[in-house]
Amino acid sequence: MKPVEIAPAQGKLGILLVGLGAVSTTFIAGVLAVRKGLATPIGSLTQMGTIRLGKRTEGRSPRIADLFPLAKLDDVVFGGWDIFKENTYEAAKTAGVLESPLLEQIRPELEAINPWPAVFDQRYVKRLDGPNVKKGKNKKDLAEQLIADIRKFKSDHNLDRMVMIWCGSTEVFLKEGPVHQSIEAFERGLEASDDAIPSSMIYAYAAIREGIPYANAAPNLSGDVPALVELAAQTKSPLAGKDLKTGQTLIKTIIAPGLKARLLGVEGWYSTNILGNRDGEVLDDPESFKTKEESKKSVLDYILQPHLYPELYSDLHHVVRINYYPPRGDNKEGWDNIDLVGWLGYKMQLKVNFLCRDSILAAPIVLDVALFLDLAKRSGLFGIQEWLSFYFKSPQHAAALYPEHDLFIQLMKLKNTLRYLLGEELITHLGREYYD
Ligand SMILES: NC(=O)c1ccc[n+]([C@@H]2O[C@H](COP(=O)([O-])OP(=O)(O)OC[C@H]3O[C@@H](n4cnc5c(N)ncnc54)[C@H](O)[C@@H]3O)[C@@H](O)[C@H]2O)c1
């Protein structure tokens, strides 16, 4: 196979973050801390992962960071929008994820990142309201204002390239409608301030129109509509989403493929969470929760494939709850009770209690998504980047396909895509050659 031509990572990469909340500030602070040698980027495949190349006998497992022309952390510049005026240091304090001794060491860099006024409409995030919001004559005008922010950021920091990631709150549940079906319909909808275009779609449109890779860390539709996929093909923008796969769903997509691999039946899977951060507060609104619930619930159906294994999985009761519980802040606690069925119908139970830290799990994967999207753009890849499904609860996928949720298949797909970019042999794990 011939390697794909990848443009070098020359100059600076601007990472545009929509929403400077818990995830974004933990991500930015983490990158700054790693850059200063104060911390290790644990959880990031681009920074710590390796990739096997060739046969098992060749012993070639270089670090991904050494092999690919990824943007260096020293070359990254952050910019972003929020409805609150707090700078990134103050926002990190509000989020309460990272402790003061670390924040103080990077305080000046954090204080220098001030959010630009946001495109925001409370109809789409009912539990929030803030003062740092743009005014515009219609949604088209708001999109143009975002594009002006993006261009100014580029010229102020002399950036070579940019990526944008929605790390804003989860918006209310919306279904794809006529306005999302083509670029023309979408642009008419922007002019008419169509209700079916929430704030996150205006940001996605602005990024994609500028040819900037766009990812969605939340479950709302945002860039996942035909009009924006069509625009991404025109402007050669890579797309990824939706909803970062971090706490409970990460564990679910690790355990479920194992149970299915051993043909163990599952009668019920009860998942509940307590969460006390702003995200938890937003998700306390039933309409935002519905968007999250759809995203969290779909994974088991796709992984367990009840249509192929009706005796094992067709009666599965899957329940997902999130309860807002302020004392826990960002330290989410998730409980899973799984009712299993084994040989001859004998029942078993598996209990999982994950005391996790939401944003600590999310930050490294925001970094990976940003750097891989930039790599995709420089490699000439555009549109939906299914190989980044590894990072998402509701992977964006082509209309004719079902999404792949199994973490191990997702990882194989990601690594095979990296091998493909290098022109290296894809690894099928057949391995007959070792025994011939
Ligand atoms: N932390 C995780 O593990 C995780 C996992 C998957 C998905 N997510 C999603 O990522 C998103 C961010 O999570 P978080 O914990 O940082 O939440 P957060 O509430 O701390 O931060 C969200 C920020 O977005 C801002 N915001 C909302 N609408 C905006 C708009 N239109 N423009 C600009 N800013 C806007 C809010 O003011 C807030 O500061 C949420 O949607 C969450 O559901 C988080």
Short mmCIF file of C-alpha atoms in Angstrom, two decimals, residues 76-251:
data_model
loop_
_atom_site.label_atom_id
_atom_site.label_comp_id
_atom_site.label_asym_id
_atom_site.label_seq_id
_atom_site.Cartn_x
_atom_site.Cartn_y
_atom_site.Cartn_z
CA VAL A 76 -1.34 24.61 20.45
CA VAL A 77 -3.23 27.86 21.16
CA PHE A 78 -6.67 27.91 22.86
CA GLY A 79 -9.66 30.12 22.20
CA GLY A 80 -13.33 29.79 23.03
CA TRP A 81 -16.80 31.09 23.73
CA ASP A 82 -18.95 30.97 26.85
CA ILE A 83 -22.11 32.62 28.11
CA PHE A 84 -20.24 33.50 31.33
CA LYS A 85 -17.49 36.12 31.33
CA GLU A 86 -15.11 34.33 33.71
CA ASN A 87 -11.64 33.78 32.31
CA THR A 88 -10.36 30.20 32.09
CA TYR A 89 -8.65 30.32 35.51
CA GLU A 90 -11.88 31.47 37.18
CA ALA A 91 -13.93 28.97 35.18
CA ALA A 92 -11.60 26.14 36.26
CA LYS A 93 -12.09 27.25 39.87
CA THR A 94 -15.87 27.23 39.39
CA ALA A 95 -15.72 23.77 37.81
CA GLY A 96 -13.81 22.56 40.87
CA VAL A 97 -12.10 19.66 39.11
CA LEU A 98 -8.44 20.59 39.51
CA GLU A 99 -6.78 21.58 42.76
CA SER A 100 -5.29 25.01 43.45
CA PRO A 101 -1.60 24.00 43.67
CA LEU A 102 -1.68 22.93 40.02
CA LEU A 103 -3.89 25.82 38.82
CA GLU A 104 -1.67 28.42 40.48
CA GLN A 105 1.36 27.23 38.49
CA ILE A 106 -0.40 27.91 35.19
CA ARG A 107 -2.56 30.80 36.36
CA PRO A 108 -1.24 33.55 34.01
CA GLU A 109 -1.74 31.37 30.91
CA LEU A 110 -5.26 30.45 32.04
CA GLU A 111 -6.16 34.04 32.89
CA ALA A 112 -5.14 35.10 29.39
CA ILE A 113 -7.90 32.97 27.83
CA ASN A 114 -11.09 35.03 27.98
CA PRO A 115 -14.30 33.73 26.43
CA TRP A 116 -15.78 35.56 23.48
CA PRO A 117 -19.52 36.32 23.64
CA ALA A 118 -21.50 33.19 22.82
CA VAL A 119 -24.32 32.33 20.46
CA PHE A 120 -26.87 31.14 22.98
CA ASP A 121 -30.61 30.73 23.27
CA GLN A 122 -32.10 29.48 26.50
CA ARG A 123 -34.81 27.60 24.63
CA TYR A 124 -32.18 24.94 23.89
CA VAL A 125 -30.57 24.75 27.37
CA LYS A 126 -33.33 25.51 29.85
CA ARG A 127 -31.33 25.45 33.07
CA LEU A 128 -28.73 28.01 31.98
CA ASP A 129 -28.57 31.72 31.38
CA GLY A 130 -25.61 34.08 31.24
CA PRO A 131 -24.61 37.63 30.28
CA ASN A 132 -21.90 37.01 27.66
CA VAL A 133 -24.17 36.51 24.65
CA LYS A 134 -24.15 37.90 21.10
CA LYS A 135 -27.07 39.76 19.58
CA GLY A 136 -27.88 39.36 15.92
CA LYS A 137 -30.64 40.11 13.43
CA ASN A 138 -31.02 36.40 12.64
CA LYS A 139 -29.12 33.11 12.96
CA LYS A 140 -27.21 33.79 9.72
CA ASP A 141 -25.92 37.02 11.24
CA LEU A 142 -24.86 35.12 14.39
CA ALA A 143 -22.99 32.58 12.25
CA GLU A 144 -21.16 35.44 10.49
CA GLN A 145 -20.20 36.88 13.89
CA LEU A 146 -18.71 33.52 14.89
CA ILE A 147 -16.78 33.38 11.63
CA ALA A 148 -15.42 36.86 12.35
CA ASP A 149 -14.25 35.64 15.83
CA ILE A 150 -12.56 32.64 14.22
CA ARG A 151 -10.75 34.73 11.61
CA LYS A 152 -9.62 37.26 14.22
CA PHE A 153 -8.30 34.46 16.46
CA LYS A 154 -6.37 33.10 13.50
CA SER A 155 -4.76 36.40 12.62
CA ASP A 156 -4.14 37.54 16.25
CA HIS A 157 -2.17 34.36 17.01
CA ASN A 158 -0.73 33.82 13.57
CA LEU A 159 -2.27 30.34 13.40
CA ASP A 160 -1.65 27.90 10.64
CA ARG A 161 -4.67 25.63 11.27
CA MET A 162 -7.67 25.28 13.59
CA VAL A 163 -10.12 22.70 14.93
CA MET A 164 -13.38 23.32 16.82
CA ILE A 165 -14.90 21.17 19.56
CA TRP A 166 -18.35 21.71 21.07
CA CYS A 167 -17.82 21.29 24.83
CA GLY A 168 -20.98 23.27 25.58
CA SER A 169 -23.97 22.05 27.52
CA THR A 170 -26.28 19.31 26.25
CA GLU A 171 -29.13 20.90 24.33
CA VAL A 172 -32.75 19.73 24.33
CA PHE A 173 -33.69 16.71 22.24
CA LEU A 174 -34.26 17.57 18.56
CA LYS A 175 -34.98 15.33 15.60
CA GLU A 176 -33.66 15.83 12.09
CA GLY A 177 -36.15 17.86 10.05
CA PRO A 178 -36.56 19.35 6.54
CA VAL A 179 -34.27 22.33 7.28
CA HIS A 180 -31.36 19.91 7.92
CA GLN A 181 -31.62 18.09 4.60
CA SER A 182 -29.50 20.29 2.29
CA ILE A 183 -27.12 23.23 2.48
CA GLU A 184 -29.67 25.46 0.70
CA ALA A 185 -32.47 24.55 3.15
CA PHE A 186 -30.10 25.05 6.08
CA GLU A 187 -28.92 28.47 4.91
CA ARG A 188 -32.52 29.55 4.30
CA GLY A 189 -33.24 28.30 7.83
CA LEU A 190 -30.41 30.44 9.22
CA GLU A 191 -31.86 33.52 7.49
CA ALA A 192 -35.31 32.72 8.87
CA SER A 193 -33.95 31.84 12.35
CA ASP A 194 -35.64 28.45 12.09
CA ASP A 195 -36.32 26.90 15.52
CA ALA A 196 -34.85 23.60 14.36
CA ILE A 197 -31.37 25.21 14.27
CA PRO A 198 -30.05 25.30 17.85
CA SER A 199 -26.94 27.24 18.90
CA SER A 200 -24.59 24.25 18.55
CA MET A 201 -25.53 23.93 14.85
CA ILE A 202 -24.66 27.56 14.24
CA TYR A 203 -21.15 26.95 15.62
CA ALA A 204 -20.84 23.74 13.58
CA TYR A 205 -21.91 25.61 10.44
CA ALA A 206 -19.37 28.42 11.10
CA ALA A 207 -16.50 25.95 11.56
CA ILE A 208 -17.39 23.77 8.60
CA ARG A 209 -17.94 26.72 6.28
CA GLU A 210 -14.41 27.84 7.16
CA GLY A 211 -13.07 24.35 6.34
CA ILE A 212 -12.26 23.76 10.01
CA PRO A 213 -12.59 20.22 11.45
CA TYR A 214 -15.52 20.01 13.88
CA ALA A 215 -16.27 17.59 16.72
CA ASN A 216 -19.14 17.40 19.15
CA ALA A 217 -18.35 16.27 22.71
CA ALA A 218 -22.05 16.38 23.67
CA PRO A 219 -24.99 14.28 22.45
CA ASN A 220 -27.07 17.02 20.71
CA LEU A 221 -27.37 16.76 16.91
CA SER A 222 -25.11 19.72 16.05
CA GLY A 223 -22.90 18.68 13.09
CA ASP A 224 -24.71 15.38 12.59
CA VAL A 225 -27.25 16.41 9.93
CA PRO A 226 -27.12 15.86 6.15
CA ALA A 227 -26.75 19.58 5.34
CA LEU A 228 -23.59 19.95 7.42
CA VAL A 229 -22.15 16.64 6.21
CA GLU A 230 -22.72 17.91 2.66
CA LEU A 231 -21.06 21.24 3.51
CA ALA A 232 -18.11 19.35 5.07
CA ALA A 233 -17.58 17.54 1.77
CA GLN A 234 -17.50 20.86 -0.07
CA THR A 235 -15.10 22.55 2.33
CA LYS A 236 -13.07 19.36 3.04
CA SER A 237 -13.75 19.49 6.78
CA PRO A 238 -13.42 16.33 8.89
CA LEU A 239 -16.31 15.70 11.34
CA ALA A 240 -16.60 13.62 14.51
CA GLY A 241 -19.07 13.11 17.35
CA LYS A 242 -21.19 12.68 19.33
CA ASP A 243 -20.96 12.60 23.12
CA LEU A 244 -17.61 11.68 24.62
CA LYS A 245 -17.47 8.12 25.88
CA THR A 246 -16.05 8.56 29.37
CA GLY A 247 -17.55 7.12 32.59
CA GLN A 248 -20.34 4.62 32.80
CA THR A 249 -20.81 4.15 29.05
CA LEU A 250 -17.09 3.52 28.59
CA ILE A 251 -17.29 0.69 31.15
#
